[in-house]
Amino acid sequence: MATQSPRLWQILTVVFLLISLALAIALIVVALELTEDRESKQAAARVGSSPSTGNDVSKKPTTVKVTPDMKSRVFDDLTVAELENIREYMLRHSGLNLVPIENANVSSNYVFLMDLHLPDKADVLRHLDASGAAPARRARVVVYMGSSSGIREYLVGPLPNPSEAKFIGGQRGRIAWNSRPIDIVEQRELVALFRNVTETLYPVLKESYNYWFHNCTDRCLFFAPIPRALEAMKRHIIFLTNMAQIDGYYLYTLSFSVIFDYPQGVGGKPAVFKVYYNDQRFDSAEELLQKYNNNQISKETYSLPQTGATYGSPERRPNDRETPKSSRRMPEQIEPDGKRYDVNGQRVEYMDWSFNFRMRTVSGLQLLDIRHRGERVAYEISMQDVAVYYGGKEPYGVFINYIDVGWALGTEHFPLVKGLDCPKHAVFFDNTFYKLQSGKPKTIKNAICVFEHNNGIPLRRHFSSDFFGAEQDDFAYVFGMVDTVVVVRAIATVWNYDYIFDYVFHHNGVIEVRVASTGYVEVFPFSDDGKIYANLVNREYNVGANIHHHMFNFKLDFDIGGLNNRFETWDIKTEDKPHPLVPGQKWIQKFFERNLKRTEEEARIKYNFDKPKYYVIYNAEKNNSIGYHRGYRIHSDSFSKMMLPEGWRIENAISWARQQVAVTKYKEDERTTAAIYTQADPFLPVVKFERFYSDNENIVDEDLVVWATMGLHHIPGMEDVPVTTTPGKQLSLVLAPLNYFDEDPSMRSRDGIVIRP
């Protein structure tokens, strides 16, 4: 025992020292917390508010619920089970003789598309606002009737177990067979024909491009079939070709394309219409081959593409001025106290805002039942249609005019990358839809994100200085608030272009709709006589990026204080009168004049810089405390003029672009400007916006819908390679309260700061 005592005391000494060190650390931590608490309280006293982030997550944790409340489910996307049930029900429908798409040919009857069909607005409002029964869920189902060369649309329901398929008549009653979007069934038929053409032209393709189509292994042509009629009730499809199996293949366009048509009319079999090679047109593959072999045409040869970090590649370029100079990471935003918004199924609550979101199969992201402090501001704010019209030489200027909903825009939203497309702290949502190619439900993971974001700019601020005093840095107070917002984002990739769609909710009652363009520019063979259409972007492959016009149409279904709204412009004018203080001189100044629009024709606005104005939706029966009618203003610096003459050929497809703002009376059969059929036949569009206002209905104290169009003209340059960047290509539509509140509603926020000396 005696020999063990010194060792025991050593152990006890070490333990005592460790305990003492732990106590010292604990005391330091407590002291720091007390100091921080005291400083926090002092800061709170200075700013006149609690130093909270707005929602104390220790008291109210953020919830992300997969299963929604029943009332909000009225807007939810179709589920996998519902899609499967619809498919099975339609296949059993005795009168349609449908076959699964995997067994179909062009002469078969089969389901092409399914999407949720929202109930009538009156039924939804009765359910949401008056505790009425939930309206039955139904789907719109598009059926290709190849046996009779027609297209039919049905309302199928009630879901989840459908028992009825009701034919949709009205404006969509007769849909021409030639206007159908191209699908996997027709593409199989066309690919076989394209293979025959390229086999005939194998010597030309191999010698000119070192790329071909049949038995091509690693030298395969990539083709993009685009439907676009040259005349009404006709069907033409152009096959553009690119080098495949290479990064950035969009930029390796070849000077070879084939156009097919249906010479036997509706229901006929496709045949070669024209073949293009090196800026020359031929009536058949055989004619091109013969003239090529006889040296009767201009030939060209392409070198094989380089590999590595070069033209078209996404890899970082090697250089001697690498940035950043160090490996220090870029800044990131964090949520120091957790999320300040709640998600319940597909409904979001953020500060004073609440709304539902969904992905419409045809046109993309759609927001519904948008409320501020529980009061509905809008029933719907949504993307409607996207058009990109190009200029260029034959055949590209003739055929390359896109209406992107023709490819079911909502199905072209792919997984978002955390930390790139959305902040790392975002919440992600899947997109489930009926996949056209397989005829089965498809779920794209992480296709939508929601996140709170610091915009990096004050929402409001002021430094109240002694402006005229000797010491101008003396101040009475500084106050302001950071512009933090919640964002709903989705990104559509349609072939080469990527469109970033944002719906942004600010603390001051402002809703902002944003769209930015990025992705690869589309290139075409370049020639000296085509310089007026394009800039050369690669001399080795002789391709240029052509001028084009992006146009985006949005639906804004306001319900301010109820359904009975008005639309007026506040026209900004100048008055010229005698100067009150300088005799003989004039006094010219601005004033504004309210101009109530009484009919739909009067409410078609073509933006004119010489006549600036406010665009105002308001409720004449609902006033703020001063007596002004509560309203919202529609503002955009992104209005863009459609250059094509009204009524001219392909302009008919996008008559919504004739004006930048249009206001119409709400009608159930005028829900959208979008139609999947317009890409193939722009001459006789199934949905023509001109019909929405041609009856020129009264719009005073009615349920009103605003249709707003933004756009940008793009003449690409070398810096648009490999992909065009978003700065300078971001469009914004601002919906701002105008006398809707008694003051800025953000003044209630605990995020505000007040500093007094």
CSV table of C-alpha atoms in Angstrom, one decimal, residues 291-529:
chain,number,residue,atom,x,y,z
A,291,LYS,CA,-24.0,16.4,-108.0
A,292,TYR,CA,-21.5,15.8,-105.2
A,293,ASN,CA,-19.9,12.9,-107.2
A,294,ASN,CA,-19.9,15.0,-110.4
A,295,ASN,CA,-18.2,18.0,-108.6
A,296,GLN,CA,-21.2,20.2,-109.5
A,297,ILE,CA,-21.6,21.7,-106.1
A,298,SER,CA,-19.5,23.5,-103.5
A,299,LYS,CA,-18.0,21.0,-101.0
A,300,GLU,CA,-16.6,21.5,-97.6
A,301,THR,CA,-14.6,19.4,-95.0
A,302,TYR,CA,-14.7,19.6,-91.3
A,303,SER,CA,-11.8,18.7,-89.0
A,304,LEU,CA,-12.4,16.4,-86.0
A,305,PRO,CA,-13.2,18.3,-82.8
A,306,GLN,CA,-10.5,18.9,-80.3
A,307,THR,CA,-10.8,17.3,-76.9
A,308,GLY,CA,-10.2,18.8,-73.5
A,309,ALA,CA,-11.0,22.3,-72.1
A,310,THR,CA,-11.7,24.0,-75.4
A,311,TYR,CA,-14.6,25.4,-77.5
A,312,GLY,CA,-17.9,24.0,-76.2
A,313,SER,CA,-16.4,22.2,-73.2
A,314,PRO,CA,-17.6,23.0,-69.6
A,315,GLU,CA,-14.1,22.5,-68.2
A,316,ARG,CA,-12.0,25.4,-66.8
A,317,ARG,CA,-9.7,26.8,-69.3
A,318,PRO,CA,-5.9,26.7,-68.6
A,319,ASN,CA,-4.2,30.0,-68.4
A,320,ASP,CA,-1.5,31.9,-66.6
A,321,ARG,CA,-3.9,34.2,-64.8
A,322,GLU,CA,-6.0,31.7,-62.8
A,323,THR,CA,-8.8,33.2,-60.7
A,324,PRO,CA,-9.2,33.3,-57.8
A,325,LYS,CA,-5.5,33.6,-57.0
A,326,SER,CA,-5.9,31.4,-54.0
A,327,SER,CA,-8.1,28.4,-53.1
A,328,ARG,CA,-10.2,30.5,-50.7
A,329,ARG,CA,-13.9,29.6,-51.0
A,330,MET,CA,-16.6,31.9,-52.2
A,331,PRO,CA,-19.0,33.5,-49.7
A,332,GLU,CA,-22.1,31.6,-48.6
A,333,GLN,CA,-25.4,32.6,-47.0
A,334,ILE,CA,-26.5,30.7,-43.9
A,335,GLU,CA,-29.6,30.4,-41.7
A,336,PRO,CA,-28.2,31.1,-38.2
A,337,ASP,CA,-31.4,30.2,-36.4
A,338,GLY,CA,-32.9,27.8,-38.9
A,339,LYS,CA,-35.6,28.3,-41.5
A,340,ARG,CA,-38.1,31.1,-41.2
A,341,TYR,CA,-40.7,29.7,-43.5
A,342,ASP,CA,-43.0,26.7,-43.3
A,343,VAL,CA,-43.9,24.2,-46.0
A,344,ASN,CA,-47.1,22.2,-45.8
A,345,GLY,CA,-47.2,19.9,-48.8
A,346,GLN,CA,-47.1,22.4,-51.7
A,347,ARG,CA,-48.1,25.4,-49.6
A,348,VAL,CA,-45.5,27.9,-48.3
A,349,GLU,CA,-45.9,30.3,-45.4
A,350,TYR,CA,-43.3,33.1,-45.1
A,351,MET,CA,-43.7,36.1,-42.8
A,352,ASP,CA,-47.0,37.7,-44.0
A,353,TRP,CA,-47.1,35.6,-47.2
A,354,SER,CA,-48.7,32.3,-48.0
A,355,PHE,CA,-49.2,30.6,-51.4
A,356,ASN,CA,-49.3,27.2,-53.2
A,357,PHE,CA,-47.0,26.1,-56.0
A,358,ARG,CA,-47.2,23.4,-58.6
A,359,MET,CA,-45.5,22.4,-61.9
A,360,ARG,CA,-48.0,22.5,-64.8
A,361,THR,CA,-46.9,19.9,-67.4
A,362,VAL,CA,-47.4,22.2,-70.4
A,363,SER,CA,-46.1,25.6,-69.2
A,364,GLY,CA,-44.2,25.1,-65.9
A,365,LEU,CA,-44.2,26.8,-62.5
A,366,GLN,CA,-47.6,28.0,-61.3
A,367,LEU,CA,-48.4,29.9,-58.0
A,368,LEU,CA,-51.9,29.8,-56.6
A,369,ASP,CA,-54.0,31.4,-53.8
A,370,ILE,CA,-51.4,34.1,-53.0
A,371,ARG,CA,-52.2,35.8,-49.7
A,372,HIS,CA,-50.8,38.6,-47.6
A,373,ARG,CA,-51.7,38.4,-43.9
A,374,GLY,CA,-54.4,35.9,-44.8
A,375,GLU,CA,-56.0,38.2,-47.5
A,376,ARG,CA,-55.9,37.0,-51.1
A,377,VAL,CA,-54.0,39.3,-53.4
A,378,ALA,CA,-54.0,37.0,-56.4
A,379,TYR,CA,-55.6,33.7,-57.3
A,380,GLU,CA,-52.9,32.8,-59.8
A,381,ILE,CA,-49.5,34.0,-61.0
A,382,SER,CA,-47.9,31.7,-63.5
A,383,MET,CA,-45.7,31.2,-66.5
A,384,GLN,CA,-47.8,30.8,-69.7
A,385,ASP,CA,-45.8,30.7,-72.9
A,386,VAL,CA,-42.2,31.1,-74.1
A,387,ALA,CA,-41.3,31.9,-77.7
A,388,VAL,CA,-37.9,32.3,-79.4
A,389,TYR,CA,-38.0,33.7,-82.9
A,390,TYR,CA,-34.8,33.7,-85.0
A,391,GLY,CA,-33.5,35.5,-88.0
A,392,GLY,CA,-31.3,33.7,-90.5
A,393,LYS,CA,-30.7,32.3,-94.0
A,394,GLU,CA,-32.7,29.5,-95.5
A,395,PRO,CA,-33.6,27.1,-94.1
A,396,TYR,CA,-32.8,28.2,-90.5
A,397,GLY,CA,-34.6,31.6,-90.6
A,398,VAL,CA,-37.7,29.8,-91.9
A,399,PHE,CA,-37.9,26.9,-89.5
A,400,ILE,CA,-36.1,27.9,-86.3
A,401,ASN,CA,-38.8,29.7,-84.5
A,402,TYR,CA,-39.6,28.0,-81.2
A,403,ILE,CA,-42.7,28.0,-79.0
A,404,ASP,CA,-41.3,26.1,-76.1
A,405,VAL,CA,-44.5,24.8,-74.6
A,406,GLY,CA,-44.7,22.6,-77.7
A,407,TRP,CA,-42.2,20.4,-75.8
A,408,ALA,CA,-44.3,20.3,-72.6
A,409,LEU,CA,-42.2,22.9,-70.8
A,410,GLY,CA,-43.1,21.5,-67.3
A,411,THR,CA,-41.5,18.2,-68.1
A,412,GLU,CA,-38.2,19.9,-69.0
A,413,HIS,CA,-37.2,20.8,-65.5
A,414,PHE,CA,-34.3,18.7,-64.3
A,415,PRO,CA,-32.6,18.2,-60.9
A,416,LEU,CA,-31.3,21.4,-59.4
A,417,VAL,CA,-27.8,21.4,-58.0
A,418,LYS,CA,-27.4,22.3,-54.4
A,419,GLY,CA,-25.0,25.2,-54.0
A,420,LEU,CA,-25.2,26.1,-57.7
A,421,ASP,CA,-28.8,26.5,-58.8
A,422,CYS,CA,-30.1,27.0,-55.3
A,423,PRO,CA,-28.4,27.8,-52.0
A,424,LYS,CA,-27.3,24.8,-49.9
A,425,HIS,CA,-29.9,25.6,-47.3
A,426,ALA,CA,-32.8,25.5,-49.8
A,427,VAL,CA,-35.7,23.0,-49.5
A,428,PHE,CA,-36.1,20.9,-52.6
A,429,PHE,CA,-39.2,19.4,-54.2
A,430,ASP,CA,-39.8,16.7,-56.9
A,431,ASN,CA,-41.7,17.0,-60.1
A,432,THR,CA,-43.9,14.1,-61.0
A,433,PHE,CA,-45.6,13.9,-64.5
A,434,TYR,CA,-46.7,11.5,-67.2
A,435,LYS,CA,-43.5,10.9,-69.3
A,436,LEU,CA,-44.3,11.2,-73.0
A,437,GLN,CA,-41.6,8.9,-74.1
A,438,SER,CA,-42.5,5.9,-71.9
A,439,GLY,CA,-46.2,6.4,-71.2
A,440,LYS,CA,-45.5,6.0,-67.4
A,441,PRO,CA,-45.2,8.3,-64.4
A,442,LYS,CA,-41.8,9.9,-64.0
A,443,THR,CA,-40.5,11.7,-61.0
A,444,ILE,CA,-37.6,14.2,-61.4
A,445,LYS,CA,-35.9,14.7,-58.0
A,446,ASN,CA,-35.2,18.2,-56.7
A,447,ALA,CA,-36.8,20.0,-59.7
A,448,ILE,CA,-38.1,22.9,-57.6
A,449,CYS,CA,-36.5,24.7,-54.6
A,450,VAL,CA,-37.6,27.2,-52.0
A,451,PHE,CA,-35.2,29.3,-50.0
A,452,GLU,CA,-34.9,32.5,-48.1
A,453,HIS,CA,-32.3,34.8,-49.5
A,454,ASN,CA,-30.5,38.0,-48.5
A,455,ASN,CA,-30.6,40.2,-51.7
A,456,GLY,CA,-27.5,42.1,-50.6
A,457,ILE,CA,-29.2,45.4,-50.7
A,458,PRO,CA,-31.4,47.3,-48.1
A,459,LEU,CA,-35.1,47.0,-48.7
A,460,ARG,CA,-35.2,50.5,-47.2
A,461,ARG,CA,-32.8,52.8,-45.3
A,462,HIS,CA,-32.1,56.4,-44.4
A,463,PHE,CA,-29.3,58.3,-42.7
A,464,SER,CA,-31.0,61.3,-41.0
A,465,SER,CA,-28.2,63.8,-41.0
A,466,ASP,CA,-27.8,67.5,-40.1
A,467,PHE,CA,-27.8,68.2,-43.8
A,468,PHE,CA,-27.3,72.0,-43.5
A,469,GLY,CA,-25.4,72.1,-40.3
A,470,ALA,CA,-21.6,72.5,-39.8
A,471,GLU,CA,-21.2,68.9,-38.8
A,472,GLN,CA,-22.9,66.9,-41.5
A,473,ASP,CA,-21.8,63.6,-40.0
A,474,ASP,CA,-24.0,64.4,-36.9
A,475,PHE,CA,-27.2,62.4,-37.2
A,476,ALA,CA,-30.5,61.9,-35.5
A,477,TYR,CA,-30.9,58.3,-36.4
A,478,VAL,CA,-30.1,55.7,-39.1
A,479,PHE,CA,-32.8,53.1,-39.9
A,480,GLY,CA,-33.4,50.5,-42.5
A,481,MET,CA,-34.0,46.8,-43.2
A,482,VAL,CA,-32.1,44.2,-45.2
A,483,ASP,CA,-34.1,43.0,-48.2
A,484,THR,CA,-34.6,39.3,-47.3
A,485,VAL,CA,-37.0,37.4,-49.5
A,486,VAL,CA,-38.3,33.9,-50.0
A,487,VAL,CA,-37.8,32.5,-53.5
A,488,VAL,CA,-39.5,29.7,-55.4
A,489,ARG,CA,-37.2,28.6,-58.2
A,490,ALA,CA,-37.3,26.2,-61.1
A,491,ILE,CA,-35.0,25.9,-64.1
A,492,ALA,CA,-36.2,24.6,-67.5
A,493,THR,CA,-33.7,23.3,-70.0
A,494,VAL,CA,-35.2,23.2,-73.5
A,495,TRP,CA,-32.6,21.7,-75.8
A,496,ASN,CA,-29.8,24.2,-75.7
A,497,TYR,CA,-31.3,27.0,-73.5
A,498,ASP,CA,-31.8,27.1,-69.8
A,499,TYR,CA,-34.4,29.4,-68.3
A,500,ILE,CA,-34.3,30.3,-64.6
A,501,PHE,CA,-37.8,31.1,-63.3
A,502,ASP,CA,-38.1,32.9,-59.9
A,503,TYR,CA,-41.1,34.0,-57.9
A,504,VAL,CA,-39.9,36.3,-55.2
A,505,PHE,CA,-41.8,37.6,-52.1
A,506,HIS,CA,-40.6,40.7,-50.3
A,507,HIS,CA,-41.5,42.0,-46.8
A,508,ASN,CA,-43.0,45.2,-48.2
A,509,GLY,CA,-45.8,43.4,-50.1
A,510,VAL,CA,-44.0,43.3,-53.4
A,511,ILE,CA,-44.1,40.1,-55.6
A,512,GLU,CA,-41.4,39.9,-58.2
A,513,VAL,CA,-41.5,37.5,-61.2
A,514,ARG,CA,-38.0,37.0,-62.7
A,515,VAL,CA,-36.7,35.0,-65.6
A,516,ALA,CA,-33.0,34.7,-66.7
A,517,SER,CA,-31.6,33.1,-69.8
A,518,THR,CA,-28.5,31.0,-70.0
A,519,GLY,CA,-27.3,27.8,-71.6
A,520,TYR,CA,-25.7,27.2,-75.0
A,521,VAL,CA,-26.6,29.6,-77.9
A,522,GLU,CA,-27.9,27.8,-81.0
A,523,VAL,CA,-25.5,28.1,-83.9
A,524,PHE,CA,-25.9,27.6,-87.6
A,525,PRO,CA,-23.5,27.5,-90.6
A,526,PHE,CA,-22.1,30.9,-91.3
A,527,SER,CA,-21.5,32.7,-94.7
A,528,ASP,CA,-20.5,36.1,-95.7
A,529,ASP,CA,-24.0,36.9,-97.0
